[in-house]
Amino acid sequence: MEKKYLLILLVITLVLLPVHFLQKIFTLHKQCTNCFFLQEKHMVKEKSFLTPGFNMDEFTAIQQTRVDVLTLTPWIAPIVWDGTFDPAVVHALHPPDNLSIILAVFVVGNYWSFLQPFLESAGKYFMPGYNVTFVVLTERVGENAPTVSLGGPGRTVKMMQAEKFDAWHENALRRMPRLLQMLEDNELHFKPDYFFTIDVDMLFKAEVGPEILSDLVTFLHPGYFGTSRSHFPYERRQASLAYLSQTQGTFYFGGAFYGGHPESVIAMLRQCWANLQDDASRGIIAVWNEESHLNHYFALKRPPTLVLSPEYCWASNWALPSQVHFARVFSVAKNNFRLHGKR
Ligand SMILES: CC(=O)N[C@H]1[C@@H](OP(=O)(O)OP(=O)(O)OC[C@H]2O[C@@H](n3ccc(=O)[nH]c3=O)[C@H](O)[C@@H]2O)O[C@H](CO)[C@H](O)[C@@H]1O
Ligand SMILES: [Mn+2]
């Protein structure tokens, strides 16, 4: 009798179990398909919500195309590489109307010859279609800026006075207090939505667009991306306020290009300039001048909200590694001994 029951139980189990599993697999598949479908619908809906009038035909499925590089910092700020963003979507998110942008550049002493090619390339490739005031800070303010096409009526050059110092490093680091003064005193009589500054020994080679717009922006120095922290040329002397220990800092950022919302840039410039002055009062100049203080600020005070990849400042005489598809901005090869003096 017991044997009979056991047999029935066995038959029931053998029949029901596969049916149950088949059912499970089927519903799971259905759920997944639904879930993917919903996700896709949601994404499309979100995009059209964020960007009214955005052409749906331009919508391309989002997929992780860059797996060869880090695309997020540990504090979840994007690291912008080619392929990590859709230019049309980013453009639609930042409509050019009513957006004002400043790009400030210093041309002091024998750097004047960099200005014309810089402006020509920036006029063409820096935020095309947006209102940009290219602010040229120079001791030669009475002279005409080179006449170049800047790509539209909302794009102008404004010459502003800057002091010339004897030492190269002084000219480089003194950019900070001058920019601070310009922004704090509202010397341009308008507050831009975004403020950027860049070295003059640079050439734009491809579009640098609204993907760079964020609260506090910097870039990965091309010489140190992918290298370990122990190789970063942070200031290692404890006497300097730019000091970072072997366990501090995540990336090495270059000093050539940074920006963001004016308030955030002002806060950063104030802190860096105060530290530079404090160091100077004790006879210390950080190893890479203001760049060392910027790295200290980003490491310990406030991390950037967006990090540009080395595409945004590659060295013109360096080969491109596979991760750098192309350089949007090149730093021009120059004779540092001649321009920097003894350093
Ligand atoms: C690619 C990069 O991250 N470059 C940084 C690097 O050296 P760099 O060798 O790139 O510095 P640099 O010689 O280009 O000087 C920085 C900039 O200051 C201006 N300038 C400088 C000297 C001068 O006599 N006249 C003049 O106009 C000019 O705009 C120049 O481009 O380290 C410097 C440390 O201070 C700055 O942080 C630079 O931004
Ligand atoms: Mn430079």
Short mmCIF file of C-alpha atoms and ligand atoms in Angstrom, two decimals:
data_model
loop_
_atom_site.label_atom_id
_atom_site.label_comp_id
_atom_site.label_asym_id
_atom_site.label_seq_id
_atom_site.Cartn_x
_atom_site.Cartn_y
_atom_site.Cartn_z
CA MET A 1 0.00 0.00 0.00
CA GLU A 2 2.74 2.41 1.03
CA LYS A 3 4.69 1.42 -2.06
CA LYS A 4 1.71 2.39 -4.26
CA TYR A 5 1.53 5.87 -2.69
CA LEU A 6 5.23 6.34 -3.07
CA LEU A 7 5.00 5.43 -6.76
CA ILE A 8 2.13 7.90 -7.30
CA LEU A 9 4.15 10.61 -5.55
CA LEU A 10 7.15 9.86 -7.71
CA VAL A 11 5.10 10.03 -10.92
CA ILE A 12 3.51 13.32 -9.83
CA THR A 13 6.92 14.80 -9.02
CA LEU A 14 8.42 13.63 -12.29
CA VAL A 15 5.59 15.15 -14.30
CA LEU A 16 5.04 18.36 -12.36
CA LEU A 17 8.62 19.46 -11.80
CA PRO A 18 9.56 19.86 -15.48
CA VAL A 19 6.24 21.59 -16.13
CA HIS A 20 6.92 23.96 -13.27
CA PHE A 21 10.43 24.73 -14.54
CA LEU A 22 9.26 25.22 -18.09
CA GLN A 23 6.63 27.64 -16.83
CA LYS A 24 9.21 29.50 -14.78
CA ILE A 25 11.57 29.83 -17.73
CA PHE A 26 8.75 31.05 -19.93
CA THR A 27 7.58 33.74 -17.48
CA LEU A 28 11.13 34.85 -16.81
CA HIS A 29 11.74 35.24 -20.51
CA LYS A 30 8.50 37.16 -20.83
CA GLN A 31 9.41 39.40 -17.90
CA CYS A 32 12.84 40.11 -19.35
CA THR A 33 11.45 40.96 -22.73
CA ASN A 34 8.89 43.23 -21.10
CA CYS A 35 11.50 44.72 -18.88
CA PHE A 36 13.82 45.49 -21.80
CA PHE A 37 10.91 46.84 -23.78
CA LEU A 38 9.83 49.03 -20.87
CA GLN A 39 13.36 50.23 -20.32
CA GLU A 40 13.72 51.21 -23.93
CA LYS A 41 10.36 52.94 -23.94
CA HIS A 42 11.30 54.71 -20.74
CA MET A 43 14.60 55.89 -22.19
CA VAL A 44 12.96 57.28 -25.28
CA LYS A 45 10.28 58.93 -23.15
CA GLU A 46 12.87 60.45 -20.86
CA LYS A 47 14.83 61.86 -23.76
CA SER A 48 11.84 63.43 -25.38
CA PHE A 49 10.84 64.79 -21.97
CA LEU A 50 14.23 66.32 -21.37
CA THR A 51 14.57 67.70 -24.83
CA PRO A 52 11.26 68.82 -26.28
CA GLY A 53 11.47 68.96 -30.02
CA PHE A 54 14.38 66.55 -30.08
CA ASN A 55 14.29 64.50 -33.26
CA MET A 56 13.49 60.92 -32.28
CA ASP A 57 15.03 59.63 -35.50
CA GLU A 58 18.37 60.68 -34.13
CA PHE A 59 17.88 58.42 -31.14
CA THR A 60 20.45 55.67 -31.05
CA ALA A 61 20.32 52.89 -28.47
CA ILE A 62 22.57 53.55 -25.52
CA GLN A 63 25.25 50.99 -25.10
CA GLN A 64 28.48 50.88 -23.21
CA THR A 65 30.95 51.42 -26.03
CA ARG A 66 34.02 52.21 -23.95
CA VAL A 67 35.19 49.33 -21.84
CA ASP A 68 38.88 50.00 -22.44
CA VAL A 69 39.00 53.11 -20.25
CA LEU A 70 37.64 54.36 -16.95
CA THR A 71 34.49 56.36 -17.69
CA LEU A 72 33.48 57.21 -14.11
CA THR A 73 35.54 58.50 -11.21
CA PRO A 74 35.15 56.79 -7.82
CA TRP A 75 32.97 59.76 -6.82
CA ILE A 76 30.71 59.11 -9.84
CA ALA A 77 31.75 62.01 -12.07
CA PRO A 78 31.83 61.21 -15.78
CA ILE A 79 35.17 60.94 -17.54
CA VAL A 80 34.47 62.15 -21.07
CA TRP A 81 35.93 60.01 -23.84
CA ASP A 82 34.94 59.73 -27.47
CA GLY A 83 32.01 57.31 -27.58
CA THR A 84 30.70 58.01 -24.07
CA PHE A 85 28.14 60.60 -25.14
CA ASP A 86 25.74 61.43 -27.94
CA PRO A 87 26.66 64.92 -29.19
CA ALA A 88 23.13 65.61 -30.45
CA VAL A 89 21.56 64.76 -27.10
CA VAL A 90 24.11 66.77 -25.11
CA HIS A 91 23.58 69.69 -27.46
CA ALA A 92 19.80 69.48 -27.05
CA LEU A 93 20.25 69.49 -23.26
CA HIS A 94 22.21 72.74 -23.42
CA PRO A 95 20.35 74.96 -25.89
CA PRO A 96 22.79 77.64 -27.08
CA ASP A 97 20.25 80.48 -26.77
CA ASN A 98 20.81 82.49 -23.63
CA LEU A 99 23.92 80.53 -22.66
CA SER A 100 27.05 82.62 -22.32
CA ILE A 101 30.50 81.14 -22.08
CA ILE A 102 33.90 82.69 -21.46
CA LEU A 103 37.16 81.15 -22.58
CA ALA A 104 40.06 83.07 -21.03
CA VAL A 105 43.58 82.78 -22.33
CA PHE A 106 46.83 84.47 -21.24
CA VAL A 107 49.38 85.70 -23.75
CA VAL A 108 52.23 87.33 -21.94
CA GLY A 109 55.79 88.00 -23.11
CA ASN A 110 57.10 85.80 -25.88
CA TYR A 111 53.94 83.66 -26.07
CA TRP A 112 52.28 86.18 -28.45
CA SER A 113 53.01 84.08 -31.54
CA PHE A 114 50.73 81.32 -30.20
CA LEU A 115 47.70 83.62 -30.19
CA GLN A 116 46.69 83.70 -33.86
CA PRO A 117 46.68 79.93 -34.49
CA PHE A 118 45.05 79.39 -31.10
CA LEU A 119 42.21 81.81 -31.83
CA GLU A 120 41.71 80.46 -35.35
CA SER A 121 41.31 76.92 -34.06
CA ALA A 122 39.23 77.90 -31.01
CA GLY A 123 36.92 80.04 -33.15
CA LYS A 124 36.23 77.02 -35.29
CA TYR A 125 36.07 74.19 -32.75
CA PHE A 126 35.41 75.57 -29.25
CA MET A 127 31.68 75.37 -28.54
CA PRO A 128 30.58 76.09 -32.13
CA GLY A 129 27.10 77.58 -32.28
CA TYR A 130 27.37 78.97 -28.72
CA ASN A 131 27.96 82.51 -27.54
CA VAL A 132 31.56 82.64 -26.50
CA THR A 133 33.65 85.58 -25.37
CA PHE A 134 37.29 84.77 -25.95
CA VAL A 135 39.06 86.85 -23.32
CA VAL A 136 42.70 87.51 -24.15
CA LEU A 137 44.72 88.66 -21.15
CA THR A 138 47.94 90.34 -22.15
CA GLU A 139 50.30 93.22 -21.39
CA ARG A 140 49.91 94.15 -25.09
CA VAL A 141 46.28 95.11 -24.59
CA GLY A 142 46.62 98.21 -26.77
CA GLU A 143 47.45 96.06 -29.78
CA ASN A 144 44.87 94.55 -32.03
CA ALA A 145 44.01 90.94 -31.57
CA PRO A 146 44.58 88.95 -34.74
CA THR A 147 41.56 89.13 -37.00
CA VAL A 148 40.22 85.64 -37.25
CA SER A 149 36.84 84.17 -37.99
CA LEU A 150 35.23 83.06 -34.75
CA GLY A 151 32.28 81.32 -36.34
CA GLY A 152 29.34 83.60 -35.62
CA PRO A 153 28.05 86.95 -34.38
CA GLY A 154 27.74 85.80 -30.74
CA ARG A 155 31.42 85.02 -30.64
CA THR A 156 33.83 87.85 -29.88
CA VAL A 157 37.34 88.57 -28.66
CA LYS A 158 37.89 90.88 -25.69
CA MET A 159 41.36 92.07 -24.79
CA MET A 160 42.11 92.61 -21.09
CA GLN A 161 45.16 93.88 -19.24
CA ALA A 162 47.53 91.40 -17.63
CA GLU A 163 50.87 91.97 -15.96
CA LYS A 164 54.05 90.50 -17.38
CA PHE A 165 56.48 88.94 -14.91
CA ASP A 166 60.10 88.03 -15.52
CA ALA A 167 59.97 84.37 -14.56
CA TRP A 168 58.03 81.83 -16.58
CA HIS A 169 56.52 80.17 -13.53
CA GLU A 170 55.37 83.56 -12.22
CA ASN A 171 53.49 84.26 -15.46
CA ALA A 172 51.87 80.83 -15.31
CA LEU A 173 50.76 80.94 -11.67
CA ARG A 174 49.79 84.64 -11.67
CA ARG A 175 46.97 83.74 -14.01
CA MET A 176 44.98 82.67 -10.96
CA PRO A 177 44.76 86.00 -9.10
CA ARG A 178 44.12 87.85 -12.36
CA LEU A 179 41.21 85.58 -13.26
CA LEU A 180 39.91 85.85 -9.71
CA GLN A 181 39.97 89.65 -9.91
CA MET A 182 38.28 89.61 -13.30
CA LEU A 183 35.44 87.40 -12.10
CA GLU A 184 35.00 88.90 -8.63
CA ASP A 185 35.03 92.49 -9.87
CA ASN A 186 32.76 91.64 -12.80
CA GLU A 187 35.22 93.34 -15.14
CA LEU A 188 33.36 92.06 -18.19
CA HIS A 189 30.04 93.47 -16.91
CA PHE A 190 28.28 90.16 -17.29
CA LYS A 191 28.28 86.89 -15.45
CA PRO A 192 28.77 83.99 -17.84
CA ASP A 193 26.93 80.73 -17.35
CA TYR A 194 30.22 78.90 -17.74
CA PHE A 195 33.79 80.06 -17.41
CA PHE A 196 36.80 78.21 -18.82
CA THR A 197 40.47 79.00 -19.08
CA ILE A 198 43.09 77.33 -21.23
CA ASP A 199 46.80 77.64 -22.09
CA VAL A 200 47.54 79.57 -25.27
CA ASP A 201 50.00 76.97 -26.59
CA MET A 202 47.06 74.83 -27.69
CA LEU A 203 45.33 74.01 -30.95
CA PHE A 204 41.77 72.80 -31.27
CA LYS A 205 41.59 70.03 -33.86
CA ALA A 206 38.04 68.75 -33.41
CA GLU A 207 34.84 69.93 -31.78
CA VAL A 208 34.85 70.62 -28.07
CA GLY A 209 31.18 71.07 -27.37
CA PRO A 210 28.60 71.10 -24.59
CA GLU A 211 29.80 67.74 -23.26
CA ILE A 212 32.32 69.77 -21.24
CA LEU A 213 29.65 71.82 -19.42
CA SER A 214 29.45 71.01 -15.73
CA ASP A 215 29.96 72.62 -12.34
CA LEU A 216 33.69 72.01 -11.94
CA VAL A 217 35.71 70.64 -14.83
CA THR A 218 39.31 69.56 -15.33
CA PHE A 219 41.21 67.09 -17.51
CA LEU A 220 43.43 64.04 -17.13
CA HIS A 221 47.02 65.01 -17.86
CA PRO A 222 48.07 63.03 -20.94
CA GLY A 223 51.37 62.06 -19.37
CA TYR A 224 49.86 60.29 -16.36
CA PHE A 225 46.56 58.68 -17.30
CA GLY A 226 46.71 54.99 -16.63
CA THR A 227 49.86 55.31 -14.52
CA SER A 228 49.83 54.59 -10.83
CA ARG A 229 49.56 57.22 -8.14
CA SER A 230 53.14 56.79 -7.00
CA HIS A 231 54.24 58.21 -10.37
CA PHE A 232 52.08 61.33 -10.18
CA PRO A 233 54.19 64.49 -9.87
CA TYR A 234 52.15 65.84 -6.95
CA GLU A 235 53.90 68.20 -4.56
CA ARG A 236 55.61 65.83 -2.11
CA ARG A 237 57.17 68.34 0.29
CA GLN A 238 55.10 68.62 3.44
CA ALA A 239 56.09 72.26 3.83
CA SER A 240 53.92 73.17 0.84
CA LEU A 241 50.15 73.57 1.14
CA ALA A 242 49.90 71.67 -2.15
CA TYR A 243 51.38 68.59 -0.44
CA LEU A 244 49.72 65.25 -1.15
CA SER A 245 50.88 62.05 0.54
CA GLN A 246 51.43 58.71 -1.21
CA THR A 247 47.90 57.66 -0.22
CA GLN A 248 46.09 60.80 -1.38
CA GLY A 249 44.73 61.77 -4.80
CA THR A 250 43.21 59.56 -7.49
CA PHE A 251 44.24 61.16 -10.78
CA TYR A 252 46.82 63.65 -12.01
CA PHE A 253 45.10 66.63 -13.58
CA GLY A 254 46.80 69.11 -15.91
CA GLY A 255 46.70 72.85 -15.26
CA ALA A 256 46.12 73.86 -18.87
CA PHE A 257 42.33 73.66 -19.08
CA TYR A 258 39.71 73.98 -16.36
CA GLY A 259 36.41 75.69 -15.69
CA GLY A 260 32.78 75.34 -14.75
CA HIS A 261 30.22 77.58 -13.10
CA PRO A 262 31.83 80.91 -12.17
CA GLU A 263 31.03 80.48 -8.43
CA SER A 264 32.76 77.11 -8.31
CA VAL A 265 35.76 78.37 -10.24
CA ILE A 266 35.99 81.45 -7.99
CA ALA A 267 35.92 79.26 -4.84
CA MET A 268 38.69 77.10 -6.27
CA LEU A 269 40.82 80.04 -7.41
CA ARG A 270 40.47 81.72 -3.98
CA GLN A 271 41.68 78.63 -2.17
CA CYS A 272 44.54 77.90 -4.58
CA TRP A 273 45.71 81.51 -4.64
CA ALA A 274 45.61 81.74 -0.82
CA ASN A 275 47.72 78.58 -0.63
CA LEU A 276 50.14 79.80 -3.31
CA GLN A 277 50.64 83.03 -1.35
CA ASP A 278 51.05 81.20 1.95
CA ASP A 279 53.68 78.96 0.34
CA ALA A 280 55.42 81.99 -1.19
CA SER A 281 55.57 83.75 2.21
CA ARG A 282 57.63 80.77 3.38
CA GLY A 283 59.80 80.80 0.26
CA ILE A 284 58.11 77.79 -1.34
CA ILE A 285 56.92 77.35 -4.91
CA ALA A 286 55.11 74.07 -5.50
CA VAL A 287 56.76 71.70 -7.95
CA TRP A 288 54.27 72.42 -10.77
CA ASN A 289 53.16 75.84 -9.57
CA GLU A 290 49.39 76.36 -9.68
CA GLU A 291 48.90 72.90 -11.24
CA SER A 292 50.10 71.34 -7.94
CA HIS A 293 47.62 73.46 -5.99
CA LEU A 294 44.80 72.51 -8.38
CA ASN A 295 45.60 68.84 -7.82
CA HIS A 296 45.56 69.37 -4.08
CA TYR A 297 42.20 71.12 -4.31
CA PHE A 298 40.64 68.38 -6.44
CA ALA A 299 42.07 65.66 -4.20
CA LEU A 300 41.20 67.08 -0.78
CA LYS A 301 38.83 70.04 -1.03
CA ARG A 302 36.40 69.42 -3.84
CA PRO A 303 36.55 66.81 -6.59
CA PRO A 304 35.63 67.85 -10.13
CA THR A 305 32.08 67.11 -11.27
CA LEU A 306 33.28 66.23 -14.77
CA VAL A 307 36.68 65.03 -15.95
CA LEU A 308 37.83 65.38 -19.54
CA SER A 309 39.94 62.59 -20.99
CA PRO A 310 43.38 63.35 -22.45
CA GLU A 311 41.63 63.77 -25.82
CA TYR A 312 41.16 67.33 -24.61
CA CYS A 313 44.87 68.04 -24.19
CA TRP A 314 47.08 65.64 -26.08
CA ALA A 315 50.68 66.51 -26.90
CA SER A 316 51.14 67.16 -30.61
CA ASN A 317 54.37 65.18 -30.85
CA TRP A 318 53.11 62.10 -28.97
CA ALA A 319 51.72 59.02 -30.71
CA LEU A 320 48.09 58.27 -29.92
CA PRO A 321 47.54 55.14 -27.82
CA SER A 322 44.56 52.94 -28.72
CA GLN A 323 42.42 54.49 -25.96
CA VAL A 324 42.75 57.98 -27.43
CA HIS A 325 40.80 57.74 -30.71
CA PHE A 326 41.73 61.26 -31.70
CA ALA A 327 42.88 64.45 -30.05
CA ARG A 328 40.34 67.23 -29.86
CA VAL A 329 42.95 69.61 -28.49
CA PHE A 330 46.72 69.46 -28.91
CA SER A 331 49.32 71.21 -26.83
CA VAL A 332 51.82 72.60 -29.31
CA ALA A 333 55.35 71.29 -29.06
CA LYS A 334 57.47 74.20 -27.86
CA ASN A 335 60.95 74.79 -26.73
CA ASN A 336 60.41 74.84 -22.97
CA PHE A 337 64.01 75.74 -22.30
CA ARG A 338 63.67 78.87 -24.40
CA LEU A 339 60.23 79.78 -23.11
CA HIS A 340 60.54 78.62 -19.52
CA GLY A 341 64.06 79.83 -18.97
CA LYS A 342 66.19 77.85 -16.53
CA ARG A 343 63.43 75.53 -15.26
C1 LIG B 1 49.46 70.94 -20.51
C2 LIG B 1 49.46 71.52 -19.15
O1 LIG B 1 48.78 71.03 -18.26
N1 LIG B 1 50.23 72.63 -18.99
C3 LIG B 1 50.57 73.16 -17.68
C4 LIG B 1 52.05 72.94 -17.45
O2 LIG B 1 53.02 73.54 -18.28
P1 LIG B 1 53.17 74.18 -19.75
O3 LIG B 1 54.52 73.89 -20.26
O4 LIG B 1 52.05 73.83 -20.63
O5 LIG B 1 53.08 75.76 -19.40
P2 LIG B 1 53.15 76.98 -20.44
O6 LIG B 1 54.56 77.33 -20.75
O7 LIG B 1 52.25 76.71 -21.58
O8 LIG B 1 52.54 78.13 -19.52
C5 LIG B 1 51.18 78.15 -19.19
C6 LIG B 1 50.45 79.26 -19.92
O9 LIG B 1 50.68 80.50 -19.23
C7 LIG B 1 50.76 81.57 -20.18
N2 LIG B 1 52.14 82.10 -20.17
C8 LIG B 1 53.12 81.48 -19.48
C9 LIG B 1 54.39 82.02 -19.40
C10 LIG B 1 54.66 83.21 -20.09
O10 LIG B 1 55.78 83.73 -20.08
N3 LIG B 1 53.66 83.79 -20.80
C11 LIG B 1 52.41 83.28 -20.86
O11 LIG B 1 51.54 83.84 -21.52
C12 LIG B 1 50.40 80.96 -21.54
O12 LIG B 1 49.02 81.03 -21.71
C13 LIG B 1 50.86 79.54 -21.36
O13 LIG B 1 50.27 78.65 -22.29
O14 LIG B 1 52.36 73.39 -16.12
C14 LIG B 1 52.12 74.75 -15.89
C15 LIG B 1 52.53 74.99 -14.47
O15 LIG B 1 52.53 76.33 -14.14
C16 LIG B 1 50.68 75.12 -16.14
O16 LIG B 1 49.84 74.55 -15.15
C17 LIG B 1 50.28 74.63 -17.52
O17 LIG B 1 48.91 74.92 -17.69
MN MN B 2 51.04 75.05 -22.06
#
